[in-house]
Structure formats: C-alpha cells, structure tokens
Coordinates of C-alpha atoms in Angstrom, one line a residue:
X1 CA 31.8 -82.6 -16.6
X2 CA 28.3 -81.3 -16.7
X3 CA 25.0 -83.3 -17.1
X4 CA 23.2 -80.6 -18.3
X5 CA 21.7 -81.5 -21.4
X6 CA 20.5 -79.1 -24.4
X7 CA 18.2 -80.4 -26.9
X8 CA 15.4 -79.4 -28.8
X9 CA 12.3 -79.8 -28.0
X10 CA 9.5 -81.8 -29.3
X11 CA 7.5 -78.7 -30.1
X12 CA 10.5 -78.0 -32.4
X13 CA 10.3 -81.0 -34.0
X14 CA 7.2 -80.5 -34.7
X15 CA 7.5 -77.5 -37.0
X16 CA 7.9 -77.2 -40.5
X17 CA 11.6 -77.0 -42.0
X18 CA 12.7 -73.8 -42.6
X19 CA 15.7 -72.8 -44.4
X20 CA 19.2 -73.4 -43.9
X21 CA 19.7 -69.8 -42.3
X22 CA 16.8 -69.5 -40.4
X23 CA 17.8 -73.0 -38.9
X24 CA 21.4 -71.4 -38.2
X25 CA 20.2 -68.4 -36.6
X26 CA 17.6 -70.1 -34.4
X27 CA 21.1 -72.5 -33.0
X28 CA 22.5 -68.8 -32.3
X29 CA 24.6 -67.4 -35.2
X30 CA 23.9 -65.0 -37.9
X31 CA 25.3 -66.7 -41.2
X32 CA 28.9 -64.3 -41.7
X33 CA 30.2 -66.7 -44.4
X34 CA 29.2 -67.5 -48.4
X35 CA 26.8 -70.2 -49.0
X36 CA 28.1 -71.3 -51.8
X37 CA 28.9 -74.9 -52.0
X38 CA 26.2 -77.6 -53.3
X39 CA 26.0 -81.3 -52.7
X40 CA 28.3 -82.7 -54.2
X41 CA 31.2 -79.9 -53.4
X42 CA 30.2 -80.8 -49.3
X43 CA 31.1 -84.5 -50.7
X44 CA 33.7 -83.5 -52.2
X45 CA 36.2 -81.8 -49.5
X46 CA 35.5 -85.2 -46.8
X47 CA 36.3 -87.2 -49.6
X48 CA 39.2 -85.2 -50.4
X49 CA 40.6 -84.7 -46.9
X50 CA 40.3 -88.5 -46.2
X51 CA 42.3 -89.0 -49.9
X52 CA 43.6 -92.5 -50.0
X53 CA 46.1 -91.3 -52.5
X54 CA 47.7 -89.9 -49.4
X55 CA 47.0 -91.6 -46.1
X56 CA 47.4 -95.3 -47.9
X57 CA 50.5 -94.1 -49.9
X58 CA 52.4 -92.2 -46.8
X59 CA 52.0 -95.0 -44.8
X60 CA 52.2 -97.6 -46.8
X61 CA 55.9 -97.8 -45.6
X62 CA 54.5 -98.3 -42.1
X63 CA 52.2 -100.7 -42.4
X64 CA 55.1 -102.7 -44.8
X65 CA 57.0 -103.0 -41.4
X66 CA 53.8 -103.1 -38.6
X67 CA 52.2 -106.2 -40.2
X68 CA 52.6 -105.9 -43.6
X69 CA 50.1 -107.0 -46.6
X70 CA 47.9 -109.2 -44.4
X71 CA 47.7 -106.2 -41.5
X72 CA 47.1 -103.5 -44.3
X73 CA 44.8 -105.5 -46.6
X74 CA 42.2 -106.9 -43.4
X75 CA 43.3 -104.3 -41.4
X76 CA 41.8 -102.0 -44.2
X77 CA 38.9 -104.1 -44.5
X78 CA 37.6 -104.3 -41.2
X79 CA 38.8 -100.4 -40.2
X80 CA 36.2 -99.1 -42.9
X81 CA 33.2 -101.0 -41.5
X82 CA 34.2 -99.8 -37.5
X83 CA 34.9 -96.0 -39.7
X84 CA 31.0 -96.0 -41.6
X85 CA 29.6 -96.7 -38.4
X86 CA 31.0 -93.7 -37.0
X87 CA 30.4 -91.8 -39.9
X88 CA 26.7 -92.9 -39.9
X89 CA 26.4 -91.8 -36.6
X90 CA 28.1 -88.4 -37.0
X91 CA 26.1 -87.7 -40.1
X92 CA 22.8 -87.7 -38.1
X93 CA 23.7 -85.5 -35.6
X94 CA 25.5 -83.4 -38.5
X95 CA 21.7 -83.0 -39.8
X96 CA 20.4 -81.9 -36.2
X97 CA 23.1 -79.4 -35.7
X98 CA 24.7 -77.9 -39.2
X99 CA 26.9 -75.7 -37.6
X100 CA 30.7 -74.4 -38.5
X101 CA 31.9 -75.5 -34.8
X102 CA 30.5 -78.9 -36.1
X103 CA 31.5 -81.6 -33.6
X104 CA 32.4 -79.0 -30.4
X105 CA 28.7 -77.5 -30.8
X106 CA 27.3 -81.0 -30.6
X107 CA 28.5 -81.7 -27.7
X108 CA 27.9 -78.6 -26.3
X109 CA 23.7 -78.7 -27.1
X110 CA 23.9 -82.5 -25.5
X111 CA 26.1 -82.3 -22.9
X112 CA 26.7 -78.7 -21.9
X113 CA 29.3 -76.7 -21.9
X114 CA 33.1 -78.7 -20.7
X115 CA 31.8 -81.2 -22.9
X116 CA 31.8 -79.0 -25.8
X117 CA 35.1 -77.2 -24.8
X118 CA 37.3 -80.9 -24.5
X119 CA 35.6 -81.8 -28.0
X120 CA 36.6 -78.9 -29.5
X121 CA 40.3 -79.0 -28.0
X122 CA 40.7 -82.3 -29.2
X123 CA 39.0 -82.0 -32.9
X124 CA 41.4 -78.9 -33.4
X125 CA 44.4 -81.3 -32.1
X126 CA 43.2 -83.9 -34.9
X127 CA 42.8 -81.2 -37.6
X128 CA 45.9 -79.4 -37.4
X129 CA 47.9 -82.9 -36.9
X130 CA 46.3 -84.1 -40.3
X131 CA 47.3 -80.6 -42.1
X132 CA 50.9 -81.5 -40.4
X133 CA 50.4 -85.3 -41.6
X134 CA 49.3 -84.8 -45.2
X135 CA 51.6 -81.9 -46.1
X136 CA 54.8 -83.6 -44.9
X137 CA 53.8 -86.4 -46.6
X138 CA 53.5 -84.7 -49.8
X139 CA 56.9 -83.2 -49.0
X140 CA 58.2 -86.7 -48.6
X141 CA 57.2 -87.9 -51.8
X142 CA 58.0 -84.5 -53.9
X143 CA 61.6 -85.4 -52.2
X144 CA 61.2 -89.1 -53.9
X145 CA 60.0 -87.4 -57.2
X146 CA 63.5 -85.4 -57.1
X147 CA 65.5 -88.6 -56.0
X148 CA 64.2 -90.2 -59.1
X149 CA 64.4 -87.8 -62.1
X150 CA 67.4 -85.8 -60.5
X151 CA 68.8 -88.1 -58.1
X152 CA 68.6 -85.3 -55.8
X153 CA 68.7 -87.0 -52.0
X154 CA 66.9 -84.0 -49.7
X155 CA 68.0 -83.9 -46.3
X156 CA 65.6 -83.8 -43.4
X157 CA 66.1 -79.4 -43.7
X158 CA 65.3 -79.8 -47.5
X159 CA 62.4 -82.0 -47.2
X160 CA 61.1 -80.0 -44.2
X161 CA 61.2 -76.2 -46.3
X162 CA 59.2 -78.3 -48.9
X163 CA 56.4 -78.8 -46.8
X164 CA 56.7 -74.8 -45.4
X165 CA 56.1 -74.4 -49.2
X166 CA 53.1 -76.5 -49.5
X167 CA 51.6 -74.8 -45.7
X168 CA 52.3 -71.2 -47.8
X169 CA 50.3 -72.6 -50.9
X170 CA 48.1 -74.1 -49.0
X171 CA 46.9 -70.4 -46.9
X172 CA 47.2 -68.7 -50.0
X173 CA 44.6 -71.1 -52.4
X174 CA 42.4 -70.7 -49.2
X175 CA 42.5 -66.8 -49.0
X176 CA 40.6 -66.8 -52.1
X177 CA 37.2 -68.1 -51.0
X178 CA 35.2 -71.0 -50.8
X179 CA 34.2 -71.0 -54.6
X180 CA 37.7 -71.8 -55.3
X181 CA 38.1 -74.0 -52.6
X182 CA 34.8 -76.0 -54.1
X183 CA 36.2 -76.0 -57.4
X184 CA 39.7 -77.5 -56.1
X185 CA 37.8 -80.2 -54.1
X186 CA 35.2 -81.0 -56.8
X187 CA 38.4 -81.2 -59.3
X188 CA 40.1 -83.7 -56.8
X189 CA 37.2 -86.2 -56.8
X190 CA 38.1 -86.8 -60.1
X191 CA 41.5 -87.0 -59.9
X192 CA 41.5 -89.4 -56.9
X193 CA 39.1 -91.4 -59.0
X194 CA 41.4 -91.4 -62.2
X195 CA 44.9 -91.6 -60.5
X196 CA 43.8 -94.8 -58.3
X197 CA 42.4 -96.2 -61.7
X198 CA 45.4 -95.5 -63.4
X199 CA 47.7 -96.9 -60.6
X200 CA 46.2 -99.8 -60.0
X201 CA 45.5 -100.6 -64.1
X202 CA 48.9 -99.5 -64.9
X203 CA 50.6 -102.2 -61.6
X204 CA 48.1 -104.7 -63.0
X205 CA 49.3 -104.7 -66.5
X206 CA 52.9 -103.6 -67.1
X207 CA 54.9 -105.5 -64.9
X208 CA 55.8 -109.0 -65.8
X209 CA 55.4 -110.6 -62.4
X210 CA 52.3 -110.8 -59.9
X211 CA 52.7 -111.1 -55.9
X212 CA 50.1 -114.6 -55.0
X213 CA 46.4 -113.5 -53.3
X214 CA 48.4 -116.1 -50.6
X215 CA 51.0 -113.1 -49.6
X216 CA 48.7 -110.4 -50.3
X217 CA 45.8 -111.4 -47.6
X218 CA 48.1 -114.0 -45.6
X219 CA 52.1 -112.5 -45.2
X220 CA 52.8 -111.2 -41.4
X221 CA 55.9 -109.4 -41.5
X222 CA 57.3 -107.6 -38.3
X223 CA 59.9 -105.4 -38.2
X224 CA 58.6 -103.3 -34.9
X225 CA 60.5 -105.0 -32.8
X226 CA 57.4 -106.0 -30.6
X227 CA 57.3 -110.3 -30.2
X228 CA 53.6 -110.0 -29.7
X229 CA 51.7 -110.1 -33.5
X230 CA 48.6 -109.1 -31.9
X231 CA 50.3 -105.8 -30.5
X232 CA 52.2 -105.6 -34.3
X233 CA 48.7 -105.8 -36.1
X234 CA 46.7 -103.6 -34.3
X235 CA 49.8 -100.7 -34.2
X236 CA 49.1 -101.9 -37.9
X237 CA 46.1 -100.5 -37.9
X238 CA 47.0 -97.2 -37.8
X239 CA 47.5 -96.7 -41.3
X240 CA 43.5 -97.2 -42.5
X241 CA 42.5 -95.6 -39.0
X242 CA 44.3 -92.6 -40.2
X243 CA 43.2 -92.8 -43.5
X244 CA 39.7 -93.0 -43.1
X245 CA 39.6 -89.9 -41.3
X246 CA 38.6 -86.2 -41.9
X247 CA 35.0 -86.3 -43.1
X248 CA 34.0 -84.2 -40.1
X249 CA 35.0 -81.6 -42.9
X250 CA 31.6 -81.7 -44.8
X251 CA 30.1 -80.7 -41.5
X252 CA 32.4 -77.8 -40.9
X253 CA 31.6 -76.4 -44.2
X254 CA 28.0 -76.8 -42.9
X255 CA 26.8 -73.3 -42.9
X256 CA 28.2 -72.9 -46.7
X257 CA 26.2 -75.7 -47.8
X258 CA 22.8 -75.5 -49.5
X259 CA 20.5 -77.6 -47.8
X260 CA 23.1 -79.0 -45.4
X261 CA 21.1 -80.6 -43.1
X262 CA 20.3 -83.2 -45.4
X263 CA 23.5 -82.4 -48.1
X264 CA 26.3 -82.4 -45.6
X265 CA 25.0 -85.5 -43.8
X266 CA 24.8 -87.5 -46.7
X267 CA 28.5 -85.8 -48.0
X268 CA 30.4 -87.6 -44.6
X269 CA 29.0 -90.9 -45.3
X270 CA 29.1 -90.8 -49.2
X271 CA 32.8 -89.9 -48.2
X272 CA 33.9 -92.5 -46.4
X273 CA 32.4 -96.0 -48.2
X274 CA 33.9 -94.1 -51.8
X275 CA 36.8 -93.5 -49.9
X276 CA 36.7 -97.8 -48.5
X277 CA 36.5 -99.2 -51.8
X278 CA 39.3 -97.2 -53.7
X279 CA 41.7 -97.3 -50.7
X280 CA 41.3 -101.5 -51.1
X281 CA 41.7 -101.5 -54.8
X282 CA 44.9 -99.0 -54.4
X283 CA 46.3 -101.4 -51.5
X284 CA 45.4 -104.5 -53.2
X285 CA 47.1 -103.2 -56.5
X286 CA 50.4 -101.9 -54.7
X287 CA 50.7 -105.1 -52.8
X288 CA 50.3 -107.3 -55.9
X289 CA 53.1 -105.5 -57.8
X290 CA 55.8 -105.1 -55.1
X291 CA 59.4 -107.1 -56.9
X292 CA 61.0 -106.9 -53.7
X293 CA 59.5 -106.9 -50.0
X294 CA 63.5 -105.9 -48.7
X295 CA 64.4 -103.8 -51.1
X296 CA 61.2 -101.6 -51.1
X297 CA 61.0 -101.2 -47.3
X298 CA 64.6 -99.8 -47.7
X299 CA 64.5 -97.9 -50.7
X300 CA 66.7 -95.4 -51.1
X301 CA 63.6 -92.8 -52.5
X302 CA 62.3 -92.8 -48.8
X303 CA 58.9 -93.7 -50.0
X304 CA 58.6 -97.6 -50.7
X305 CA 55.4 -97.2 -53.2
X306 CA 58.0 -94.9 -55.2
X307 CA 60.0 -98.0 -55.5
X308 CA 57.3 -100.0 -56.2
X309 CA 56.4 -98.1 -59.5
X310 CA 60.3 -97.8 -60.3
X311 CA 60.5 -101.7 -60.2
X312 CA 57.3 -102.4 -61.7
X313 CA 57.1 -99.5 -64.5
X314 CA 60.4 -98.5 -65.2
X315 CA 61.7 -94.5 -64.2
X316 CA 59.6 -92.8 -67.0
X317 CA 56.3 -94.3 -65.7
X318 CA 57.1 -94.4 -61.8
X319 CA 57.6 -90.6 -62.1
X320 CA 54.2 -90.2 -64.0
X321 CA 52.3 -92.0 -61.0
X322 CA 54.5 -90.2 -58.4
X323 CA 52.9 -86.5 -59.9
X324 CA 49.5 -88.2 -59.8
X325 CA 50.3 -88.4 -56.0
X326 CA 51.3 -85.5 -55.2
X327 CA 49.2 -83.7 -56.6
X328 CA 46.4 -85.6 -54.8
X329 CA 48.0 -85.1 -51.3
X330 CA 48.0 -81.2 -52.4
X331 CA 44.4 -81.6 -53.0
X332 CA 44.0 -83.2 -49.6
X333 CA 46.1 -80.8 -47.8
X334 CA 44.0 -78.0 -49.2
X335 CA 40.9 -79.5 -48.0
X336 CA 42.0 -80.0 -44.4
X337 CA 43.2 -76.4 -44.3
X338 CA 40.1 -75.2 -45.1
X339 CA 38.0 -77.8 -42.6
X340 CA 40.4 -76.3 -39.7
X341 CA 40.3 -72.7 -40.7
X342 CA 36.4 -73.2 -39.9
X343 CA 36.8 -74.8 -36.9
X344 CA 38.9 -72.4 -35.8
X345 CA 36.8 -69.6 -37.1
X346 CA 33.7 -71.6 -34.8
X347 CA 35.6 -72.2 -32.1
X348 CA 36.8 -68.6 -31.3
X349 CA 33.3 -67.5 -32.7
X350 CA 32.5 -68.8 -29.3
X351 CA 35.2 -67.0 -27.2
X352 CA 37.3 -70.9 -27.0
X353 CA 40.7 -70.1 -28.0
X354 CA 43.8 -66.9 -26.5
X355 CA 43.3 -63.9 -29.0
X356 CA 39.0 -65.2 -29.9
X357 CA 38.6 -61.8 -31.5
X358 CA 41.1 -62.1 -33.9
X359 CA 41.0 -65.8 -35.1
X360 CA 37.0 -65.0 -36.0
X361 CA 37.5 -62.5 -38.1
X362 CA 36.2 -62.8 -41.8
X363 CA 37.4 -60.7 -44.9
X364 CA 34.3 -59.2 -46.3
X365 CA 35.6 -59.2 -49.8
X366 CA 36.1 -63.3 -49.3
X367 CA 33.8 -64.3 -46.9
X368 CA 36.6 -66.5 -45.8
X369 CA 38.5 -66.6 -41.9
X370 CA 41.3 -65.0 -43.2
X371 CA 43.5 -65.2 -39.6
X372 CA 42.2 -68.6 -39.0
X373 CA 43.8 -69.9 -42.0
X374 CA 47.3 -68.4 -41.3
X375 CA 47.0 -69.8 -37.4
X376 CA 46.1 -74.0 -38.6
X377 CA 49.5 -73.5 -41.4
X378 CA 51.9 -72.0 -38.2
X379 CA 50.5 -74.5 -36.0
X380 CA 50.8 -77.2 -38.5
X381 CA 54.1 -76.4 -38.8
X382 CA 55.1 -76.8 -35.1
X383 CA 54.0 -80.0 -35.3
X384 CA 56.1 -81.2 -37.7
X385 CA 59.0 -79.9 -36.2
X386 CA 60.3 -83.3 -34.6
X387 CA 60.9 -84.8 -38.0
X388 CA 64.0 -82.5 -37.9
X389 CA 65.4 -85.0 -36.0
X390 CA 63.1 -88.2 -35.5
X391 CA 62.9 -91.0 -38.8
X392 CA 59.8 -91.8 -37.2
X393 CA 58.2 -88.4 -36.1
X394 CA 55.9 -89.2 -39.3
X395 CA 53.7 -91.8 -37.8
X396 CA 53.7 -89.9 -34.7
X397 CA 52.1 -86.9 -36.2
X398 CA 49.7 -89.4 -37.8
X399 CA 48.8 -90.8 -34.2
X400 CA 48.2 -86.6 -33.4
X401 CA 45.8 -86.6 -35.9
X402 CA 44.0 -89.9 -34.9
X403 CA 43.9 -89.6 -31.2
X404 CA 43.0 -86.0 -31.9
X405 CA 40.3 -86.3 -34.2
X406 CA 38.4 -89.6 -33.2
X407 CA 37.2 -88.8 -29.8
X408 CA 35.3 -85.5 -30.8
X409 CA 33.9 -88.2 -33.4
X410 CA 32.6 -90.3 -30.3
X411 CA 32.2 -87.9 -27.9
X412 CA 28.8 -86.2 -29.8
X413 CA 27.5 -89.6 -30.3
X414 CA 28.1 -90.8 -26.4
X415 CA 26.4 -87.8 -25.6
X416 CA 23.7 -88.4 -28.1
X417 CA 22.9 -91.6 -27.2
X418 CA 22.7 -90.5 -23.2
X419 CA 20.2 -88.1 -24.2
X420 CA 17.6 -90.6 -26.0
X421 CA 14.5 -89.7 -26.8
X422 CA 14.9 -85.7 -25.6
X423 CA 17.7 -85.9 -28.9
X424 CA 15.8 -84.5 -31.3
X425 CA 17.1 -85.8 -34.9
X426 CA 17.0 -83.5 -38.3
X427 CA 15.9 -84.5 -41.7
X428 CA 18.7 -87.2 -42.4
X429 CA 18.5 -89.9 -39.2
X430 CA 19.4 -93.2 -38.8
X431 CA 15.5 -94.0 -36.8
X432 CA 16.0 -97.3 -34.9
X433 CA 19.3 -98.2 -36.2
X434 CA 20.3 -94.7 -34.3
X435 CA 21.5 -96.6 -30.6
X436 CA 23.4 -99.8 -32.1
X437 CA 25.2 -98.3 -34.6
X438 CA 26.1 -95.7 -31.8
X439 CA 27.4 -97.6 -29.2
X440 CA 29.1 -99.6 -32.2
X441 CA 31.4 -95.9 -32.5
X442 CA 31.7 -95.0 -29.4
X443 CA 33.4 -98.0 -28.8
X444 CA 35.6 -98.4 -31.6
X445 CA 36.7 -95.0 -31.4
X446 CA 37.7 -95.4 -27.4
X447 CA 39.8 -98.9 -28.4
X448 CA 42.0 -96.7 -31.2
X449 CA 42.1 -94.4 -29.2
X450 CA 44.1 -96.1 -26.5
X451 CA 45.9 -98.2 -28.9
X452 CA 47.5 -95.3 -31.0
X453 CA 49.0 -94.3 -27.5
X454 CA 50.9 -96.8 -27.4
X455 CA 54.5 -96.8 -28.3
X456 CA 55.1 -98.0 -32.1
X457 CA 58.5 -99.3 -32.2
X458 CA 60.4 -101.4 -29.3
X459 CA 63.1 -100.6 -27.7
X460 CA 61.3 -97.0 -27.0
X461 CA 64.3 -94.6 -27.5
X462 CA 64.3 -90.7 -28.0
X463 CA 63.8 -91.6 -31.9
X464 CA 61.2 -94.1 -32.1
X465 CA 58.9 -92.6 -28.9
X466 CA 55.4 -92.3 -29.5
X467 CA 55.0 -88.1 -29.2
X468 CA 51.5 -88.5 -30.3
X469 CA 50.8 -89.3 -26.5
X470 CA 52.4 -86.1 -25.2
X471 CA 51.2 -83.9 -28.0
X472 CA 47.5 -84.9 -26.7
X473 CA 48.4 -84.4 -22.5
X474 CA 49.9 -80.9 -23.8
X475 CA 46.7 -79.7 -25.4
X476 CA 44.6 -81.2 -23.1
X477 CA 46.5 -79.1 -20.4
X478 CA 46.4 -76.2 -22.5
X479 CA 42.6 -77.0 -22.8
X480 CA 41.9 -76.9 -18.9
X481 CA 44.1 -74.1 -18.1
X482 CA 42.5 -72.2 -20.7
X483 CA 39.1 -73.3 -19.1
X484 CA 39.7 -71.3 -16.4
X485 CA 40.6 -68.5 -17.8
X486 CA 38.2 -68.0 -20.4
X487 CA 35.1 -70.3 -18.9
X488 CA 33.0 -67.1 -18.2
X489 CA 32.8 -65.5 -21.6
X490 CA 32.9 -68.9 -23.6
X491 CA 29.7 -70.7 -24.8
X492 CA 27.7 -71.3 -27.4
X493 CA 24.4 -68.8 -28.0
X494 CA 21.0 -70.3 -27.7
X495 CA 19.6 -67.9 -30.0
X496 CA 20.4 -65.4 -32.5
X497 CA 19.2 -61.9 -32.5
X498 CA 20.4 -59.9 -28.9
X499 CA 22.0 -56.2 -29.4
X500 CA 25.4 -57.8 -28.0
X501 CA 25.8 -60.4 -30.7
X502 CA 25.0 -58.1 -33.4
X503 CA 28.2 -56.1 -32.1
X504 CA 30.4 -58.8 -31.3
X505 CA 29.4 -60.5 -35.1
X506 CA 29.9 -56.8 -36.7
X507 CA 33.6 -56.7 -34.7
X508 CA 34.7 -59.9 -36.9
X509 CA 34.0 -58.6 -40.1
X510 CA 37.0 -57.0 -41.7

C-alpha cells in the first residue's frame, strides 16, 4: 500500500478553532446533510447500535455452548477493557477528522489512498453484517415471543420474512431524517437503561432459586465439539467482541453533530464503558437465574434467555421482558441503518463504490441518503440468506460483522501511530497516553480478528462452517477488483471550494 502520508500541518494546529463547517470544508466537503443532532443524540446512536439488549441476549445461546457463564462473564470483563482502548484511540482521531466517511477518511489523510479504500471495504463489510446480525436477531426472538403467547413455532421462511419486515421498517423510520432518527436513539438510551434494570431486578427477585457466584464466574461448559478449552473460550469471546461494537456510528454522524470534534469523540467512548457496565449486570443477572443449564440451551423457543424468563417469571412476565427486547434490538437496528446509510453516502461521496452517483444522493426535503438507505437493508438482506438453511449461519453473520468492522477500527490507529508527531490531534486527544493505548488496539483488534476466522464448531460440515471467512475474501476481492476500475476517479478532496465539486455536490442533491 502507499506510504504517503497526509496530515496537517503544524501551522494548522496552530490556528484558532473554527466551526464545525468551516473545519468540514477545509478536509474537502461542503456540508449537504442537517446538523441537527447535539451531544448526547451522537452518544446516543453508538450506544444504541452497540445495545447489549441485543448482542448479549442473541448470543447468549452461543456463549451457553462456547464456554458458558465463566467464558461470558470474564470473557465480558476483559473484552470491554481490550474494546475502551480502541474506542479511546478512535475517539481522538474522530476529533482530528469529523468526517461522514469516518474511519475510511482517516486512513486515507494518514496513509494515502489504498489504505483508505481497504478501510472502507471492510467498515462497510462490518456495518451491513451488524444490520444483518441485529435484525435477524430481533426476528429470532419476535419468533420466541409468538412460540410463547401463541405457541406459534416459525419455520426458518417465517422467521426469515420477519426480519425482511424489520429491514422495510427499518429504511422507512430512516427516510424521515435525522431529527427522527435522534429522537429514536435518544428514546432508546432510556429504554436500554430501564429494560436491563427491569430484567435484571425482576431475575433477582421473583424467582425462588439463585445459581452460586461459584457457577456464575467458574462453570466451563463445551458443547463445540473442540477438546482444546483454550480454543472453546476465546471462540467464546465472540459474543462481547460483537457486542461491544458499532460506536464508529457517533463518528459517522460526525458532520450532523454540533461541535463534533469534541461531541462525537466523547459520544464513542461514553458509549462503550455505559455500554461495559450494563452488559455485565444483564449477563450476571441472566446467568444467576437460569433453572436449567440443559433445558435452556435446548429450549424449544429458539432463544435460551426466553426460557430463562419463562422458568424464572412464569409466561405472563417472560413475555413482558421479551417486548422489552425486542423493542431494544429495533432500536439498535435502526441505529446501525442509519451509521451505514452514511458510510455509504461518504464512501460513494468519494467515487468508492459501482453506481457512486446514485448511492450519494441526498433528498433535499430530508437531508437524508435516501438510496443509501435502501442499498445497506438489500445488502443486509443477502447476508442473512444462509440462515435459510444453516442453524448456525447466526454466529457467522456475527463473525461478518466483527472481522468486518474491527480492522477499519485498527487500521486508522496503526496508521496514526506510524505518523507520530506529523499527526496532528483535534480538541479531544489522549496527549501521551496517545501511543500505548494505541498499539494496545491495534493489537487486540489483529488477535480477534484472526480468531473469529476460525471455524466455530468441530467437525466443520456444510452447516456449522465458518462463512464469516469467505464473506470477508469475497469483499476483499470485490474491493481490489473494484480498485482497478475505479482507482482514477476515487479519493478523497483536500479542500473544498473547486468549480468541479460544486457540480459533482449539486448532482447529488435530489
């Protein structure tokens, strides 16, 4: 790739802040879309698209059978700390360069141009994967909430034109702007707030018998079919790897953020330790209240914490909790929507993807990337095909999203850290903590990222193969091909203002 390295300059550094949109246009874009999210709305969608009322509960099933509580409960623990130190590191260069294109525009200004293009690829793999991820698993457990009241058993068909539903409501809420979309997210910090509260008060009180803190931190179960308990618990790991994911969203939403140099930076790492402490109290209070390890790993709802609050609270209250979940994971599905829609709306803004033109269009009335919305839904969709005909395709599409998503994470901050001192930071950095806490990410991220390659479940048959790995070759394929077809009109502007990017900005408002 190239060494060429894009930075600002000292001299830069040197001047006074300016605004949000004079900072924008002096990276190289006019501002097309509505600035119309504060603080704590830029919190709000990372801490809504992370949403440990869906990543813990959809996998909790997973990590039942890939370690169980021990795995899930120090797996948890010592995920979040690897997680905030990426997060930290992210933030800061999210201050330097609050951009839509976000993680692919980083790399670009540090490391030139084919580093920008891979990050991108791959952050747009991760995105899509955890629109795919979330949805479905709202789909699974709206297909446990029918098993229970209706005793209506969905079929994989059923529970797959469930989660088309939730992709349609999902573009639809997202047509209407980013006011509503702040409103949703800033709704769905509460609820998250008040449904784990509830869940974990409600498994804490009602039910007559308590697992021991011995099972909760120490029980190894394997049912992977791998002999090695290393291997088990670090496949394990994939359930709070996944989890604690998505936060890149506050700096998508970067140029529709007040202040977002300091706001948005702050919003990712705000994010993710609210996100650490009520993903532990939910996992701690599931694991405490679960009546039967067997006969929740093989419930007949599909979704074992569904059998956890049937055995613990009784029908009537199990079906309460369920609707506190899904309508979190709908909140969370909304949010990653609406962080890929502007990644994709970046992305082609910068001539990256087939049919650029189109995908960065923006509705004048909305202010929103219309096509771009409709493409991350389709795509999503695709994705999720295999569960047609795979039990285990849902872990795979979570691997998608991980291996996706956590290298355009590292790959900013590698470049960041190869640029040293000629990386100028913005208003929110991390000063001499900047390099350890950096290298701290880049190497977690390039361990999970090799790990969640690696096949799940032993033997490796059509059913339980690990697609994740093939899903990333694919798109890296599609990313170099690409390359060399569209490598002469792709990049990123240095500066805003020529007669040529007044036109091509004026072509994508519709």
């Amino acid at each position: 790739m190239s060494r060429t390295t894009r930075v600002a300059s000292p001299r830069e550094a040197e001047q006074p802040p300016q605004d949000e949109e004079s900072r924008l246009r002096e990276l190289g874009y006019r501002p097309v879309l509505a600035h119309r999210m504060g603080g704590f709305g830029n919190f709000a969608i990372s801490f809504s698209a992370i949403s440990v009322l869906s990543g813990c509960m959809t996998l909790y099933g997973f990590g039942m059978g890939s370690g169980g509580p021990a795995v899930m409960m120090w797996g948890w623990t010592g995920v979040g700390v690897f997680v905030l130190c990426v997060a930290l590191a992210l933030a800061e260069l999210t201050s330097a360069y609050p951009t839509s294109g976000a993680l692919s525009h980083m790399a670009d200004r540090l490391g030139g141009r084919r580093w920008g293009w891979y990050t991108g690829w791959l952050n747009l793999l991760g995105l899509l994967g955890a629109i795919a991820g979330v949805d479905y698993g709202a789909a699974l457990f709206t297909g446990a909430f029918l098993k229970l009241q209706w005793n209506i058993t969905p079929s994989p068909v059923t529970t797959f034109l469930i989660f088309l539903g939730i992709l349609l409501l999902h573009a639809l809420l997202n047509l209407f702007g980013v006011r509503l979309v702040g409103v949703l997210n800033s709704i769905s910090v509460w609820w998250h707030l008040a449904g784990v509260a509830a869940i974990v008060g409600a498994l804490a009180i009602v039910p007559d018998r308590h697992r021991s803190p011995g099972f909760v931190f120490t029980e190894f179960v394997d049912e992977t079919g791998w002999a090695n308990p290393f291997y088990v618990a670090a496949v394990g790991l994939l359930l709070a790897q996944y989890t604690l994911s998505g936060y890149d969203a506050s700096a998508h939403f970067s140029e529709e953020t007040s202040n977002a140099s300091v706001s948005a930076a702050k919003g990712i790492v705000r994010a993710v330790w609210a996100s650490w402490i009520a993903g532990f109290l939910l996992l701690a209070g599931l694991t405490f209240a679960i009546q039967d390890y067997a006969g929740t790993t093989g419930t007949a709802t599909g979704v074992p914490p569904a059998q956890i609050f049937l055995d613990a609270l009784g029908a009537d209250g199990a079906a309460v909790l369920l609707l506190v979940v899904i309508v979190a994971q709908l909140f969370c599905g909304n949010a990653e929507v609406a962080a890929a829609s502007r990644m994709v709306f970046a992305f082609s803004r910068d001539n990256a993807l087939p049919s650029s033109t189109l995908w960065r269009k923006v509705s004048s009335r909305s202010q929103t990337p219309v096509p771009a919305v409709w493409l991350c839904v389709v795509v999503a969709a695709v994705l999720a095909l295999p569960s047609l005909h795979s039990a285990t395709a849902y872990g795979a599409v979570a691997a998608v999203s991980v291996i996706g998503i956590m290298p355009s994470y590292a790959i900013p901050v590698y470049l960041r850290l190869r640029a040293g001192k000629r990386f100028v930071p913005g208003p929110w950095s991390l000063g001499r903590w900047s390099r350890p806490i950096g290298w701290i990410a880049v190497v977690w991220v390039a361990c999970v990222t090799v790990l969640f390659c690696l096949p799940q479940r032993s033997p490796v048959t059509v059913d339980s193969m690990n697609y994740a790995v093939i899903a990333l070759a694919v798109v890296l394929l599609l990313a170099t091909v690409w390359w060399y077809v569209a490598r002469r009109s792709y990049g990123t502007p240095s500066s805003y203002g020529t007669a040529r990017e007044e036109a091509e900005i004026a072509e994508g408002i519709v």
